[in-house]
mmCIF file of C-alpha atoms in Angstrom:
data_model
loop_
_atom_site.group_PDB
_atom_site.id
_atom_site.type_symbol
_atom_site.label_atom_id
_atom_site.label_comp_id
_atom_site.label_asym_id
_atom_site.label_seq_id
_atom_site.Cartn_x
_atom_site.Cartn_y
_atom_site.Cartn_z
ATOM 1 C CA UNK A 1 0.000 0.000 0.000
ATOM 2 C CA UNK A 2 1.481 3.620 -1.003
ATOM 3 C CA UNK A 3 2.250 5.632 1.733
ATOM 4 C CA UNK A 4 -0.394 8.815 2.460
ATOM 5 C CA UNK A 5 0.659 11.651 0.736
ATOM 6 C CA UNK A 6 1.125 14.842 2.530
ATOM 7 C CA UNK A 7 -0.006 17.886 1.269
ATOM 8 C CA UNK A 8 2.187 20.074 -0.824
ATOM 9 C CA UNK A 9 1.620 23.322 0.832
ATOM 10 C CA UNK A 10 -0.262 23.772 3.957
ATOM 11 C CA UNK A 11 -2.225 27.062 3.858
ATOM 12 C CA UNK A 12 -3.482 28.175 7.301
ATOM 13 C CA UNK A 13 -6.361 30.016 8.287
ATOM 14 C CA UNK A 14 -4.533 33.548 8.636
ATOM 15 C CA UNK A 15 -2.768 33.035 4.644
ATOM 16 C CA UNK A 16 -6.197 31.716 3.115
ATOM 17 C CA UNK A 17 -7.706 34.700 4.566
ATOM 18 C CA UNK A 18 -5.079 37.281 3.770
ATOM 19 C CA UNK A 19 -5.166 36.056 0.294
ATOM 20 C CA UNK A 20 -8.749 36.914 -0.127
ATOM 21 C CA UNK A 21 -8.281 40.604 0.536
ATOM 22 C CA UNK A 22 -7.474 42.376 -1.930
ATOM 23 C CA UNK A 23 -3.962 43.825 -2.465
ATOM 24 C CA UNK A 24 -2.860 47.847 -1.905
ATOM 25 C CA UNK A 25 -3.556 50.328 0.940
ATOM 26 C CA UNK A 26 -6.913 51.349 1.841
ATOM 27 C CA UNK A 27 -8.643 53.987 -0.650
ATOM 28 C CA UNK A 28 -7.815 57.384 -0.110
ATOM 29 C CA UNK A 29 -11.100 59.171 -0.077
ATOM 30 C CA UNK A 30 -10.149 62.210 0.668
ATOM 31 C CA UNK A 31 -8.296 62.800 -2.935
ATOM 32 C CA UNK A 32 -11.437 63.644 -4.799
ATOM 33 C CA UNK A 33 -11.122 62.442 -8.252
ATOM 34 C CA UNK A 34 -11.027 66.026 -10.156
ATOM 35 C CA UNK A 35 -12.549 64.127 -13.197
ATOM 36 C CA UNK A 36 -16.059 63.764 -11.830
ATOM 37 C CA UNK A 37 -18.219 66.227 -12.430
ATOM 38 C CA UNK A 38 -20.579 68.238 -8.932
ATOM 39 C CA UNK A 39 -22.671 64.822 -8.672
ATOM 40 C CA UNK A 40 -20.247 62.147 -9.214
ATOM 41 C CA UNK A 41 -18.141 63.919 -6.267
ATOM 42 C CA UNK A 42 -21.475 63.979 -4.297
ATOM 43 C CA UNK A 43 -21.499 60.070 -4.713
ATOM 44 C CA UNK A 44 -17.627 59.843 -3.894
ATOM 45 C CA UNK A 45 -18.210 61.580 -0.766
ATOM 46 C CA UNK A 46 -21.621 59.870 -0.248
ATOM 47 C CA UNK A 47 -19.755 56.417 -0.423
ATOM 48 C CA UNK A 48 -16.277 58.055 1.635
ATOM 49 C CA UNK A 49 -18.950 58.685 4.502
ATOM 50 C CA UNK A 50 -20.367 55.194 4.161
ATOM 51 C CA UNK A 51 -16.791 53.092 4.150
ATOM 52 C CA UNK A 52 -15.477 55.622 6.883
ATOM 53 C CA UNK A 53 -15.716 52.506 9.733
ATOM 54 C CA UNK A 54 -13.903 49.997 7.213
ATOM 55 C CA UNK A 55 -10.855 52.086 5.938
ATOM 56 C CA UNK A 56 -9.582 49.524 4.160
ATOM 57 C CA UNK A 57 -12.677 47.812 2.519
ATOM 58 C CA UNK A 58 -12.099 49.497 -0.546
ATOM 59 C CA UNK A 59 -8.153 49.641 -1.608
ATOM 60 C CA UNK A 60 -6.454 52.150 -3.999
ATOM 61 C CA UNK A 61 -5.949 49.479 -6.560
ATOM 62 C CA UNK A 62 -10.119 49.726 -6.233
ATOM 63 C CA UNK A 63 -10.180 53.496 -7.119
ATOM 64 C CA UNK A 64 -10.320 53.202 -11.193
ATOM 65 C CA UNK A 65 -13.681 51.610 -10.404
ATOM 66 C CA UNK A 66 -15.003 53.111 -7.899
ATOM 67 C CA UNK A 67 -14.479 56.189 -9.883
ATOM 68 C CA UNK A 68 -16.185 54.521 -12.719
ATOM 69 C CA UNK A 69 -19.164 54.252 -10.294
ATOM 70 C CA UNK A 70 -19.434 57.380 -9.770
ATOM 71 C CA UNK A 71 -20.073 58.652 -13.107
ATOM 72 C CA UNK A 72 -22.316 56.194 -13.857
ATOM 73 C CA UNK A 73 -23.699 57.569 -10.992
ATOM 74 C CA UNK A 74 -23.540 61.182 -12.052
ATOM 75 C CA UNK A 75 -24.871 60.063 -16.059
ATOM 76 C CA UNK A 76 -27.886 58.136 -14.466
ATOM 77 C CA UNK A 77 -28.613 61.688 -12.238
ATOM 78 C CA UNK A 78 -28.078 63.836 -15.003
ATOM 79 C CA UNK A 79 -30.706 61.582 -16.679
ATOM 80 C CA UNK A 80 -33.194 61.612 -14.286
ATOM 81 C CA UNK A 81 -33.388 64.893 -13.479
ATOM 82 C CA UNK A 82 -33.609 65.860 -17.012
ATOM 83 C CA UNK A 83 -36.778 63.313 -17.142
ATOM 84 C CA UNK A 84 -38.549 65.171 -14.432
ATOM 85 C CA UNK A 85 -38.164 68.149 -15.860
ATOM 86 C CA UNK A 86 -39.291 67.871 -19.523
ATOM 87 C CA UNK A 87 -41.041 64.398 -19.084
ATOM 88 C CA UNK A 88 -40.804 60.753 -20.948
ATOM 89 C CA UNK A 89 -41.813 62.140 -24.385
ATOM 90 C CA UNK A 90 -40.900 65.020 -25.972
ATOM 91 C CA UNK A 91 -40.756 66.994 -28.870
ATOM 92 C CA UNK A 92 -39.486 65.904 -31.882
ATOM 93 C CA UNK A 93 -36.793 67.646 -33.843
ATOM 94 C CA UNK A 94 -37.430 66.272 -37.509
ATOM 95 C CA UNK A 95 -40.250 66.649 -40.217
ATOM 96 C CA UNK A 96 -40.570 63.176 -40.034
ATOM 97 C CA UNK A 97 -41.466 63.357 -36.204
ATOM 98 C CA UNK A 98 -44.378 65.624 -36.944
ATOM 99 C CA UNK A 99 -45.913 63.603 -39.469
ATOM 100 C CA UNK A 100 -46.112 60.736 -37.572
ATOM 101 C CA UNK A 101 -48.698 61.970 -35.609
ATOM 102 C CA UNK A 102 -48.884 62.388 -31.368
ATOM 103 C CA UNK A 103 -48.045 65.894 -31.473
ATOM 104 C CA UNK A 104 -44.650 65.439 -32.560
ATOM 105 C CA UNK A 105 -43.410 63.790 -29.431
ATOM 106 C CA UNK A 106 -40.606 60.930 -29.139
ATOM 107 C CA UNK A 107 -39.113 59.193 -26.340
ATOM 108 C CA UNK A 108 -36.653 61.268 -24.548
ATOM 109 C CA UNK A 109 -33.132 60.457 -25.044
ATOM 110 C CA UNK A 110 -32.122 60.192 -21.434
ATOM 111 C CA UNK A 111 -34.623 57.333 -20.869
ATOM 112 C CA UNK A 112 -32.585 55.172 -22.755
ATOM 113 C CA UNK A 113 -29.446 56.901 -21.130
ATOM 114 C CA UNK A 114 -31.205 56.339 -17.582
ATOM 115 C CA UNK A 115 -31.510 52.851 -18.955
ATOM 116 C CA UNK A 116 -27.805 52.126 -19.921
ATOM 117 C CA UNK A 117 -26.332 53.941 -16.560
ATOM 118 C CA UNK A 118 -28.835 51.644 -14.621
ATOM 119 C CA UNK A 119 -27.250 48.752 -16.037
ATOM 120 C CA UNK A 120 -23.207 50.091 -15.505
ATOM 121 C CA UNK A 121 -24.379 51.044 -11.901
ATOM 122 C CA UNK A 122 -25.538 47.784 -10.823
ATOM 123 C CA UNK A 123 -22.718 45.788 -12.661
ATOM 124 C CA UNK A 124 -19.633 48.575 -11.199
ATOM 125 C CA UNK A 125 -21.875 47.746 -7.616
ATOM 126 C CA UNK A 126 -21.988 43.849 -7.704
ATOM 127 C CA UNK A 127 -17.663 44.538 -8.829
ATOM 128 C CA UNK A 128 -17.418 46.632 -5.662
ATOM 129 C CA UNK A 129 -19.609 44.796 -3.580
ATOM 130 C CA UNK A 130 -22.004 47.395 -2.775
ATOM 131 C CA UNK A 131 -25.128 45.412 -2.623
ATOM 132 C CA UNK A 132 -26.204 43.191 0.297
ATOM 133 C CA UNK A 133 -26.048 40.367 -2.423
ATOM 134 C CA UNK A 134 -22.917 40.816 -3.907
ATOM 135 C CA UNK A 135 -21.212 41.184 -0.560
ATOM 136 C CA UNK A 136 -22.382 37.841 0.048
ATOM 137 C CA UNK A 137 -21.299 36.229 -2.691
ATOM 138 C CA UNK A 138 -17.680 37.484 -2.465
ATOM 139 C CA UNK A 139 -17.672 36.437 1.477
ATOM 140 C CA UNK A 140 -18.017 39.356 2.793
ATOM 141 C CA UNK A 141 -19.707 39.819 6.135
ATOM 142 C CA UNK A 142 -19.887 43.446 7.020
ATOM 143 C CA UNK A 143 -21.419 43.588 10.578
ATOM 144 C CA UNK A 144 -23.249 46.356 11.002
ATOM 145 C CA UNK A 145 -22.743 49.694 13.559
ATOM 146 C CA UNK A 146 -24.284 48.988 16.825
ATOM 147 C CA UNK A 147 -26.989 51.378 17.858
ATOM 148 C CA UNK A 148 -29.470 51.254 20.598
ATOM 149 C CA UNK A 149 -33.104 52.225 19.168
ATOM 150 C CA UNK A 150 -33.228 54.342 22.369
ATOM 151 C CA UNK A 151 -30.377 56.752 20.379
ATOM 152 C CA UNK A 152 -32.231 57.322 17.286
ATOM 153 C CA UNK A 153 -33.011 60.789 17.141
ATOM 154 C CA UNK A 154 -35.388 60.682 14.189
ATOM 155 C CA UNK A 155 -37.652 58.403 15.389
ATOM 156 C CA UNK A 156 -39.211 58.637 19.118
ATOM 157 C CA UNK A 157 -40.454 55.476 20.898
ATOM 158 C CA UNK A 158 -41.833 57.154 23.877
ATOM 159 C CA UNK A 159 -43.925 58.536 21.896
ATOM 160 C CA UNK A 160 -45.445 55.265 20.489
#
Protein backbone atom coordinates (compact mmCIF):
# COMPACT_ATOMS: atom_id res chain seq x y z
CA UNK A 1 0.00 0.00 0.00
CA UNK A 2 1.48 3.62 -1.00
CA UNK A 3 2.25 5.63 1.73
CA UNK A 4 -0.39 8.82 2.46
CA UNK A 5 0.66 11.65 0.74
CA UNK A 6 1.12 14.84 2.53
CA UNK A 7 -0.01 17.89 1.27
CA UNK A 8 2.19 20.07 -0.82
CA UNK A 9 1.62 23.32 0.83
CA UNK A 10 -0.26 23.77 3.96
CA UNK A 11 -2.22 27.06 3.86
CA UNK A 12 -3.48 28.18 7.30
CA UNK A 13 -6.36 30.02 8.29
CA UNK A 14 -4.53 33.55 8.64
CA UNK A 15 -2.77 33.04 4.64
CA UNK A 16 -6.20 31.72 3.11
CA UNK A 17 -7.71 34.70 4.57
CA UNK A 18 -5.08 37.28 3.77
CA UNK A 19 -5.17 36.06 0.29
CA UNK A 20 -8.75 36.91 -0.13
CA UNK A 21 -8.28 40.60 0.54
CA UNK A 22 -7.47 42.38 -1.93
CA UNK A 23 -3.96 43.83 -2.46
CA UNK A 24 -2.86 47.85 -1.90
CA UNK A 25 -3.56 50.33 0.94
CA UNK A 26 -6.91 51.35 1.84
CA UNK A 27 -8.64 53.99 -0.65
CA UNK A 28 -7.81 57.38 -0.11
CA UNK A 29 -11.10 59.17 -0.08
CA UNK A 30 -10.15 62.21 0.67
CA UNK A 31 -8.30 62.80 -2.93
CA UNK A 32 -11.44 63.64 -4.80
CA UNK A 33 -11.12 62.44 -8.25
CA UNK A 34 -11.03 66.03 -10.16
CA UNK A 35 -12.55 64.13 -13.20
CA UNK A 36 -16.06 63.76 -11.83
CA UNK A 37 -18.22 66.23 -12.43
CA UNK A 38 -20.58 68.24 -8.93
CA UNK A 39 -22.67 64.82 -8.67
CA UNK A 40 -20.25 62.15 -9.21
CA UNK A 41 -18.14 63.92 -6.27
CA UNK A 42 -21.48 63.98 -4.30
CA UNK A 43 -21.50 60.07 -4.71
CA UNK A 44 -17.63 59.84 -3.89
CA UNK A 45 -18.21 61.58 -0.77
CA UNK A 46 -21.62 59.87 -0.25
CA UNK A 47 -19.76 56.42 -0.42
CA UNK A 48 -16.28 58.05 1.64
CA UNK A 49 -18.95 58.68 4.50
CA UNK A 50 -20.37 55.19 4.16
CA UNK A 51 -16.79 53.09 4.15
CA UNK A 52 -15.48 55.62 6.88
CA UNK A 53 -15.72 52.51 9.73
CA UNK A 54 -13.90 50.00 7.21
CA UNK A 55 -10.86 52.09 5.94
CA UNK A 56 -9.58 49.52 4.16
CA UNK A 57 -12.68 47.81 2.52
CA UNK A 58 -12.10 49.50 -0.55
CA UNK A 59 -8.15 49.64 -1.61
CA UNK A 60 -6.45 52.15 -4.00
CA UNK A 61 -5.95 49.48 -6.56
CA UNK A 62 -10.12 49.73 -6.23
CA UNK A 63 -10.18 53.50 -7.12
CA UNK A 64 -10.32 53.20 -11.19
CA UNK A 65 -13.68 51.61 -10.40
CA UNK A 66 -15.00 53.11 -7.90
CA UNK A 67 -14.48 56.19 -9.88
CA UNK A 68 -16.19 54.52 -12.72
CA UNK A 69 -19.16 54.25 -10.29
CA UNK A 70 -19.43 57.38 -9.77
CA UNK A 71 -20.07 58.65 -13.11
CA UNK A 72 -22.32 56.19 -13.86
CA UNK A 73 -23.70 57.57 -10.99
CA UNK A 74 -23.54 61.18 -12.05
CA UNK A 75 -24.87 60.06 -16.06
CA UNK A 76 -27.89 58.14 -14.47
CA UNK A 77 -28.61 61.69 -12.24
CA UNK A 78 -28.08 63.84 -15.00
CA UNK A 79 -30.71 61.58 -16.68
CA UNK A 80 -33.19 61.61 -14.29
CA UNK A 81 -33.39 64.89 -13.48
CA UNK A 82 -33.61 65.86 -17.01
CA UNK A 83 -36.78 63.31 -17.14
CA UNK A 84 -38.55 65.17 -14.43
CA UNK A 85 -38.16 68.15 -15.86
CA UNK A 86 -39.29 67.87 -19.52
CA UNK A 87 -41.04 64.40 -19.08
CA UNK A 88 -40.80 60.75 -20.95
CA UNK A 89 -41.81 62.14 -24.38
CA UNK A 90 -40.90 65.02 -25.97
CA UNK A 91 -40.76 66.99 -28.87
CA UNK A 92 -39.49 65.90 -31.88
CA UNK A 93 -36.79 67.65 -33.84
CA UNK A 94 -37.43 66.27 -37.51
CA UNK A 95 -40.25 66.65 -40.22
CA UNK A 96 -40.57 63.18 -40.03
CA UNK A 97 -41.47 63.36 -36.20
CA UNK A 98 -44.38 65.62 -36.94
CA UNK A 99 -45.91 63.60 -39.47
CA UNK A 100 -46.11 60.74 -37.57
CA UNK A 101 -48.70 61.97 -35.61
CA UNK A 102 -48.88 62.39 -31.37
CA UNK A 103 -48.05 65.89 -31.47
CA UNK A 104 -44.65 65.44 -32.56
CA UNK A 105 -43.41 63.79 -29.43
CA UNK A 106 -40.61 60.93 -29.14
CA UNK A 107 -39.11 59.19 -26.34
CA UNK A 108 -36.65 61.27 -24.55
CA UNK A 109 -33.13 60.46 -25.04
CA UNK A 110 -32.12 60.19 -21.43
CA UNK A 111 -34.62 57.33 -20.87
CA UNK A 112 -32.58 55.17 -22.75
CA UNK A 113 -29.45 56.90 -21.13
CA UNK A 114 -31.21 56.34 -17.58
CA UNK A 115 -31.51 52.85 -18.95
CA UNK A 116 -27.80 52.13 -19.92
CA UNK A 117 -26.33 53.94 -16.56
CA UNK A 118 -28.84 51.64 -14.62
CA UNK A 119 -27.25 48.75 -16.04
CA UNK A 120 -23.21 50.09 -15.50
CA UNK A 121 -24.38 51.04 -11.90
CA UNK A 122 -25.54 47.78 -10.82
CA UNK A 123 -22.72 45.79 -12.66
CA UNK A 124 -19.63 48.58 -11.20
CA UNK A 125 -21.88 47.75 -7.62
CA UNK A 126 -21.99 43.85 -7.70
CA UNK A 127 -17.66 44.54 -8.83
CA UNK A 128 -17.42 46.63 -5.66
CA UNK A 129 -19.61 44.80 -3.58
CA UNK A 130 -22.00 47.39 -2.78
CA UNK A 131 -25.13 45.41 -2.62
CA UNK A 132 -26.20 43.19 0.30
CA UNK A 133 -26.05 40.37 -2.42
CA UNK A 134 -22.92 40.82 -3.91
CA UNK A 135 -21.21 41.18 -0.56
CA UNK A 136 -22.38 37.84 0.05
CA UNK A 137 -21.30 36.23 -2.69
CA UNK A 138 -17.68 37.48 -2.46
CA UNK A 139 -17.67 36.44 1.48
CA UNK A 140 -18.02 39.36 2.79
CA UNK A 141 -19.71 39.82 6.14
CA UNK A 142 -19.89 43.45 7.02
CA UNK A 143 -21.42 43.59 10.58
CA UNK A 144 -23.25 46.36 11.00
CA UNK A 145 -22.74 49.69 13.56
CA UNK A 146 -24.28 48.99 16.82
CA UNK A 147 -26.99 51.38 17.86
CA UNK A 148 -29.47 51.25 20.60
CA UNK A 149 -33.10 52.23 19.17
CA UNK A 150 -33.23 54.34 22.37
CA UNK A 151 -30.38 56.75 20.38
CA UNK A 152 -32.23 57.32 17.29
CA UNK A 153 -33.01 60.79 17.14
CA UNK A 154 -35.39 60.68 14.19
CA UNK A 155 -37.65 58.40 15.39
CA UNK A 156 -39.21 58.64 19.12
CA UNK A 157 -40.45 55.48 20.90
CA UNK A 158 -41.83 57.15 23.88
CA UNK A 159 -43.92 58.54 21.90
CA UNK A 160 -45.45 55.27 20.49
Amino acid sequence: MPAARKPLYAVTEAERAQRQMAVGVGLDWVQVPAQLDRSGKAQWRHLAEQHRAYPTRLRETDRAAVIAFCSWWSAFDAAQRDIAKRGSLVPGRSSADAARGEGGLVKNPSVAAMRDASQQLRYWARELALTPDSRARQGLQIEEPQSSDDDDPIFDWDAM
